[in-house]
Amino acid sequence: MESGDTCGRAIGRMKKVDKTWRTWTAREEDVLIAALKDVVTKGWKSENGFKSGYLTLLESTMHAAIPGTDLRGNPHIKSKHSQTFENALKDVLKLHDDVPDEIQFADAFAFNVSHGDDDSISETHTPSSKANVATTSKKRKRKQVNEVDEAIVVAINNLADITKATMNDLVKQLAVPDNLSNTQDVVLEALREMNDLSDEEQVIAAQLLFNNHNNLALFKRLNDKGKLTLVKRLLSGD
């Protein structure tokens, strides 16, 4: 008999009562899930779980919905034995695209990672392909922008080459005595028709045009009003 009593006492000493464990009612589960959704909607979700103080908010919500309940944020809601909380958390987090599906809830609830004093839940994330996709997308956009920039530079260089070649050809043409003489006659005739100019201004304008092939080429392509505007600008020194 003494041996049996000794064995019983030994077994009794081996048994440990987990004070954090309790049975949840259906009503408590519904309120908890609703409360979790509410705290997430109100911005209490953070990158590594929840912001500090969320357990207090959950506890207050539970007490307001179920007066007299003995549920506490810690240890009941946060309890590693609370399968209800684990399932509810999974359901809530599935509502948000920014939370990877690979969150290791088992590790968090088994306390394999630190919870700290701020009531935040640490989550272990498996590598996500979203970061790689974003990086690839940025590289692709950057490459496209660089290609566009290069195309613009090439176009500008080509335009500069074309303009330079055109001006060179024009200078060569004007250098021919007959062409130069004809050009001078055309310019002088156009200047004489500008009644707003004095004889002296007409001569000065002619000299300015003949001494600058670019202005001369532009003068030939403008209409009467444009020619007068160009001449006035040259005379004013613009």
mmCIF file of C-alpha atoms in Angstrom:
data_model
loop_
_atom_site.group_PDB
_atom_site.id
_atom_site.type_symbol
_atom_site.label_atom_id
_atom_site.label_comp_id
_atom_site.label_asym_id
_atom_site.label_seq_id
_atom_site.Cartn_x
_atom_site.Cartn_y
_atom_site.Cartn_z
ATOM 1 C CA MET A 1 0.000 0.000 0.000
ATOM 2 C CA GLU A 2 2.839 2.352 0.827
ATOM 3 C CA SER A 3 4.427 1.581 -2.506
ATOM 4 C CA GLY A 4 1.177 2.492 -4.262
ATOM 5 C CA ASP A 5 0.864 5.750 -2.349
ATOM 6 C CA THR A 6 4.433 6.636 -3.231
ATOM 7 C CA CYS A 7 3.785 5.910 -6.924
ATOM 8 C CA GLY A 8 0.619 8.000 -6.841
ATOM 9 C CA ARG A 9 2.388 10.940 -5.252
ATOM 10 C CA ALA A 10 5.147 10.702 -7.846
ATOM 11 C CA ILE A 11 2.624 10.705 -10.676
ATOM 12 C CA GLY A 12 0.844 13.644 -9.067
ATOM 13 C CA ARG A 13 4.075 15.598 -8.880
ATOM 14 C CA MET A 14 4.722 14.884 -12.581
ATOM 15 C CA LYS A 15 1.354 16.316 -13.654
ATOM 16 C CA LYS A 16 1.408 20.043 -14.348
ATOM 17 C CA VAL A 17 -1.734 22.042 -14.680
ATOM 18 C CA ASP A 18 -1.619 24.477 -17.596
ATOM 19 C CA LYS A 19 -3.451 27.520 -16.303
ATOM 20 C CA THR A 20 -3.411 29.149 -19.722
ATOM 21 C CA TRP A 21 -5.595 26.485 -21.302
ATOM 22 C CA ARG A 22 -9.367 26.897 -21.420
ATOM 23 C CA THR A 23 -12.248 25.812 -23.597
ATOM 24 C CA TRP A 24 -13.600 28.492 -25.909
ATOM 25 C CA THR A 25 -17.313 28.805 -26.570
ATOM 26 C CA ALA A 26 -18.680 29.363 -30.051
ATOM 27 C CA ARG A 27 -19.688 32.885 -29.022
ATOM 28 C CA GLU A 28 -16.174 33.681 -27.812
ATOM 29 C CA GLU A 29 -14.682 32.398 -31.033
ATOM 30 C CA ASP A 30 -17.013 34.552 -33.155
ATOM 31 C CA VAL A 31 -16.252 37.653 -31.107
ATOM 32 C CA LEU A 32 -12.502 36.990 -31.297
ATOM 33 C CA ILE A 33 -12.558 36.618 -35.081
ATOM 34 C CA ALA A 34 -14.625 39.796 -35.435
ATOM 35 C CA ALA A 35 -12.251 41.646 -33.101
ATOM 36 C CA LEU A 36 -9.222 40.474 -35.061
ATOM 37 C CA LYS A 37 -10.737 41.699 -38.296
ATOM 38 C CA ASP A 38 -11.485 45.020 -36.625
ATOM 39 C CA VAL A 39 -7.938 45.611 -35.349
ATOM 40 C CA VAL A 40 -6.506 44.740 -38.768
ATOM 41 C CA THR A 41 -8.941 47.101 -40.483
ATOM 42 C CA LYS A 42 -8.004 49.886 -38.065
ATOM 43 C CA GLY A 43 -4.316 49.566 -38.924
ATOM 44 C CA TRP A 44 -2.990 47.515 -36.007
ATOM 45 C CA LYS A 45 -1.343 45.040 -38.361
ATOM 46 C CA SER A 46 2.402 45.550 -38.667
ATOM 47 C CA GLU A 47 5.122 43.927 -40.702
ATOM 48 C CA ASN A 48 6.040 41.436 -38.003
ATOM 49 C CA GLY A 49 2.637 40.790 -36.499
ATOM 50 C CA PHE A 50 0.629 43.388 -34.603
ATOM 51 C CA LYS A 51 1.449 46.743 -33.054
ATOM 52 C CA SER A 52 2.003 47.042 -29.346
ATOM 53 C CA GLY A 53 -1.207 47.108 -27.324
ATOM 54 C CA TYR A 54 -3.346 45.055 -29.671
ATOM 55 C CA LEU A 55 -3.959 42.391 -27.002
ATOM 56 C CA THR A 56 -5.407 45.021 -24.676
ATOM 57 C CA LEU A 57 -7.717 46.167 -27.447
ATOM 58 C CA LEU A 58 -8.827 42.590 -28.148
ATOM 59 C CA GLU A 59 -9.431 41.965 -24.468
ATOM 60 C CA SER A 60 -11.549 45.128 -24.162
ATOM 61 C CA THR A 61 -13.578 44.129 -27.195
ATOM 62 C CA MET A 62 -14.162 40.648 -25.755
ATOM 63 C CA HIS A 63 -15.299 42.058 -22.405
ATOM 64 C CA ALA A 64 -17.620 44.573 -24.065
ATOM 65 C CA ALA A 65 -19.233 41.872 -26.215
ATOM 66 C CA ILE A 66 -19.316 39.200 -23.491
ATOM 67 C CA PRO A 67 -19.766 40.840 -20.058
ATOM 68 C CA GLY A 68 -18.317 38.786 -17.232
ATOM 69 C CA THR A 69 -15.966 36.739 -19.401
ATOM 70 C CA ASP A 70 -12.714 35.695 -17.783
ATOM 71 C CA LEU A 71 -10.763 35.874 -21.051
ATOM 72 C CA ARG A 72 -7.575 37.860 -20.920
ATOM 73 C CA GLY A 73 -5.219 39.005 -23.649
ATOM 74 C CA ASN A 74 -2.406 37.215 -21.928
ATOM 75 C CA PRO A 75 -2.407 34.282 -21.362
ATOM 76 C CA HIS A 76 -5.673 33.224 -23.040
ATOM 77 C CA ILE A 77 -5.720 35.022 -26.381
ATOM 78 C CA LYS A 78 -1.972 34.868 -26.788
ATOM 79 C CA SER A 79 -1.720 31.342 -25.433
ATOM 80 C CA LYS A 80 0.278 28.906 -27.469
ATOM 81 C CA HIS A 81 -2.495 26.386 -26.766
ATOM 82 C CA SER A 82 -5.184 28.580 -28.295
ATOM 83 C CA GLN A 83 -5.993 26.811 -31.544
ATOM 84 C CA THR A 84 -8.901 29.188 -31.921
ATOM 85 C CA PHE A 85 -6.619 32.207 -32.009
ATOM 86 C CA GLU A 86 -4.294 30.500 -34.467
ATOM 87 C CA ASN A 87 -7.127 29.616 -36.841
ATOM 88 C CA ALA A 88 -8.732 33.032 -36.490
ATOM 89 C CA LEU A 89 -5.427 34.761 -37.192
ATOM 90 C CA LYS A 90 -4.946 32.683 -40.323
ATOM 91 C CA ASP A 91 -8.427 33.570 -41.548
ATOM 92 C CA VAL A 92 -7.891 37.272 -40.927
ATOM 93 C CA LEU A 93 -4.464 37.453 -42.508
ATOM 94 C CA LYS A 94 -5.760 35.696 -45.622
ATOM 95 C CA LEU A 95 -7.906 38.772 -46.229
ATOM 96 C CA HIS A 96 -4.795 40.861 -46.874
ATOM 97 C CA ASP A 97 -2.702 40.389 -49.988
ATOM 98 C CA ASP A 98 0.386 41.873 -48.369
ATOM 99 C CA VAL A 99 0.699 38.939 -45.969
ATOM 100 C CA PRO A 100 2.383 35.876 -47.509
ATOM 101 C CA ASP A 101 0.540 32.558 -47.210
ATOM 102 C CA GLU A 102 3.730 30.900 -46.027
ATOM 103 C CA ILE A 103 3.662 32.455 -42.541
ATOM 104 C CA GLN A 104 4.773 29.778 -40.130
ATOM 105 C CA PHE A 105 2.047 29.991 -37.483
ATOM 106 C CA ALA A 106 3.237 26.804 -35.814
ATOM 107 C CA ASP A 107 6.606 28.361 -35.023
ATOM 108 C CA ALA A 108 5.023 31.518 -33.643
ATOM 109 C CA PHE A 109 2.586 29.691 -31.402
ATOM 110 C CA ALA A 110 5.194 27.155 -30.301
ATOM 111 C CA PHE A 111 7.249 30.134 -29.044
ATOM 112 C CA ASN A 112 10.201 29.215 -31.231
ATOM 113 C CA VAL A 113 10.588 32.919 -31.816
ATOM 114 C CA SER A 114 10.589 35.716 -29.269
ATOM 115 C CA HIS A 115 7.332 37.522 -28.480
ATOM 116 C CA GLY A 116 8.755 40.353 -26.363
ATOM 117 C CA ASP A 117 6.880 42.534 -23.890
ATOM 118 C CA ASP A 118 5.041 44.627 -26.487
ATOM 119 C CA ASP A 119 2.507 41.879 -27.266
ATOM 120 C CA SER A 120 3.680 41.733 -30.879
ATOM 121 C CA ILE A 121 3.653 38.403 -32.659
ATOM 122 C CA SER A 122 6.766 37.538 -34.613
ATOM 123 C CA GLU A 123 6.208 35.759 -37.888
ATOM 124 C CA THR A 124 8.629 33.651 -39.868
ATOM 125 C CA HIS A 125 8.369 34.288 -43.580
ATOM 126 C CA THR A 126 9.560 32.011 -46.303
ATOM 127 C CA PRO A 127 11.215 33.688 -49.272
ATOM 128 C CA SER A 128 8.603 35.383 -51.416
ATOM 129 C CA SER A 129 8.756 35.730 -55.157
ATOM 130 C CA LYS A 130 7.068 39.156 -54.989
ATOM 131 C CA ALA A 131 10.363 40.912 -54.205
ATOM 132 C CA ASN A 132 12.035 39.199 -57.153
ATOM 133 C CA VAL A 133 9.158 40.141 -59.459
ATOM 134 C CA ALA A 134 9.299 43.763 -58.287
ATOM 135 C CA THR A 135 13.058 43.900 -58.802
ATOM 136 C CA THR A 136 12.768 42.384 -62.274
ATOM 137 C CA SER A 137 10.003 44.832 -63.147
ATOM 138 C CA LYS A 138 12.119 47.799 -62.011
ATOM 139 C CA LYS A 139 15.079 46.555 -64.027
ATOM 140 C CA ARG A 140 12.858 46.142 -67.086
ATOM 141 C CA LYS A 141 11.454 49.679 -66.711
ATOM 142 C CA ARG A 142 14.937 51.094 -66.157
ATOM 143 C CA LYS A 143 16.131 49.336 -69.296
ATOM 144 C CA GLN A 144 13.207 50.727 -71.278
ATOM 145 C CA VAL A 145 13.918 54.262 -70.032
ATOM 146 C CA ASN A 146 17.588 53.896 -70.939
ATOM 147 C CA GLU A 147 16.658 52.676 -74.414
ATOM 148 C CA VAL A 148 14.345 55.657 -74.898
ATOM 149 C CA ASP A 149 17.064 58.048 -73.713
ATOM 150 C CA GLU A 150 19.546 56.513 -76.113
ATOM 151 C CA ALA A 151 17.058 56.768 -78.975
ATOM 152 C CA ILE A 152 16.515 60.469 -78.237
ATOM 153 C CA VAL A 153 20.253 61.129 -78.172
ATOM 154 C CA VAL A 154 20.708 59.314 -81.487
ATOM 155 C CA ALA A 155 17.847 61.277 -83.035
ATOM 156 C CA ILE A 156 19.297 64.599 -81.855
ATOM 157 C CA ASN A 157 22.724 63.668 -83.179
ATOM 158 C CA ASN A 158 21.228 62.653 -86.514
ATOM 159 C CA LEU A 159 19.289 65.910 -86.709
ATOM 160 C CA ALA A 160 22.424 67.871 -85.918
ATOM 161 C CA ASP A 161 24.315 66.017 -88.632
ATOM 162 C CA ILE A 162 21.522 66.627 -91.147
ATOM 163 C CA THR A 163 21.340 70.333 -90.253
ATOM 164 C CA LYS A 164 25.092 70.674 -90.471
ATOM 165 C CA ALA A 165 25.166 68.945 -93.835
ATOM 166 C CA THR A 166 22.293 71.075 -95.128
ATOM 167 C CA MET A 167 23.964 74.303 -94.038
ATOM 168 C CA ASN A 168 27.248 73.219 -95.599
ATOM 169 C CA ASP A 169 25.501 72.522 -98.883
ATOM 170 C CA LEU A 170 23.764 75.888 -98.692
ATOM 171 C CA VAL A 171 27.027 77.701 -98.048
ATOM 172 C CA LYS A 172 28.616 75.957 -101.030
ATOM 173 C CA GLN A 173 25.696 76.951 -103.220
ATOM 174 C CA LEU A 174 25.837 80.561 -102.065
ATOM 175 C CA ALA A 175 29.553 80.630 -102.677
ATOM 176 C CA VAL A 176 28.988 80.115 -106.394
ATOM 177 C CA PRO A 177 29.159 83.596 -108.000
ATOM 178 C CA ASP A 178 25.917 83.292 -109.952
ATOM 179 C CA ASN A 179 23.982 81.894 -107.017
ATOM 180 C CA LEU A 180 25.403 84.503 -104.664
ATOM 181 C CA SER A 181 24.486 87.292 -107.037
ATOM 182 C CA ASN A 182 20.951 85.996 -107.455
ATOM 183 C CA THR A 183 20.564 85.645 -103.684
ATOM 184 C CA GLN A 184 21.750 89.199 -103.103
ATOM 185 C CA ASP A 185 19.292 90.512 -105.663
ATOM 186 C CA VAL A 186 16.424 88.645 -103.992
ATOM 187 C CA VAL A 187 17.374 89.945 -100.533
ATOM 188 C CA LEU A 188 17.835 93.556 -101.677
ATOM 189 C CA GLU A 189 14.516 93.511 -103.491
ATOM 190 C CA ALA A 190 12.773 92.212 -100.386
ATOM 191 C CA LEU A 191 14.441 94.891 -98.236
ATOM 192 C CA ARG A 192 13.430 97.688 -100.609
ATOM 193 C CA GLU A 193 9.793 96.658 -100.205
ATOM 194 C CA MET A 194 10.013 97.169 -96.433
ATOM 195 C CA ASN A 195 8.644 100.690 -96.164
ATOM 196 C CA ASP A 196 9.222 100.694 -92.399
ATOM 197 C CA LEU A 197 12.998 100.734 -92.977
ATOM 198 C CA SER A 198 15.162 103.678 -93.933
ATOM 199 C CA ASP A 199 17.746 103.366 -96.700
ATOM 200 C CA GLU A 200 20.480 103.114 -94.089
ATOM 201 C CA GLU A 201 18.639 100.365 -92.222
ATOM 202 C CA GLN A 202 18.177 98.435 -95.458
ATOM 203 C CA VAL A 203 21.923 98.533 -96.130
ATOM 204 C CA ILE A 204 22.807 97.471 -92.589
ATOM 205 C CA ALA A 205 20.253 94.645 -92.727
ATOM 206 C CA ALA A 206 21.697 93.469 -96.049
ATOM 207 C CA GLN A 207 25.200 93.367 -94.581
ATOM 208 C CA LEU A 208 24.014 91.425 -91.525
ATOM 209 C CA LEU A 209 22.226 88.885 -93.685
ATOM 210 C CA PHE A 210 25.078 88.411 -96.166
ATOM 211 C CA ASN A 211 27.584 87.957 -93.329
ATOM 212 C CA ASN A 212 25.557 85.209 -91.659
ATOM 213 C CA HIS A 213 24.564 82.246 -93.807
ATOM 214 C CA ASN A 214 22.132 80.927 -91.198
ATOM 215 C CA ASN A 215 20.190 84.190 -91.065
ATOM 216 C CA LEU A 216 20.319 84.457 -94.847
ATOM 217 C CA ALA A 217 18.904 80.948 -95.300
ATOM 218 C CA LEU A 218 16.152 81.687 -92.781
ATOM 219 C CA PHE A 219 15.347 85.028 -94.468
ATOM 220 C CA LYS A 220 14.808 83.308 -97.823
ATOM 221 C CA ARG A 221 12.328 80.830 -96.330
ATOM 222 C CA LEU A 222 10.175 83.353 -94.419
ATOM 223 C CA ASN A 223 7.116 85.192 -95.724
ATOM 224 C CA ASP A 224 7.089 88.977 -95.982
ATOM 225 C CA LYS A 225 5.959 89.498 -92.409
ATOM 226 C CA GLY A 226 8.523 87.037 -91.109
ATOM 227 C CA LYS A 227 11.298 88.693 -93.140
ATOM 228 C CA LEU A 228 10.473 92.077 -91.607
ATOM 229 C CA THR A 229 10.447 90.614 -88.100
ATOM 230 C CA LEU A 230 13.845 88.991 -88.623
ATOM 231 C CA VAL A 231 15.363 92.185 -89.988
ATOM 232 C CA LYS A 232 14.083 94.241 -87.045
ATOM 233 C CA ARG A 233 15.554 91.749 -84.617
ATOM 234 C CA LEU A 234 18.918 91.882 -86.393
ATOM 235 C CA LEU A 235 18.918 95.659 -86.396
ATOM 236 C CA SER A 236 18.104 95.770 -82.689
ATOM 237 C CA GLY A 237 20.946 93.382 -81.944
ATOM 238 C CA ASP A 238 18.759 90.437 -80.747
#
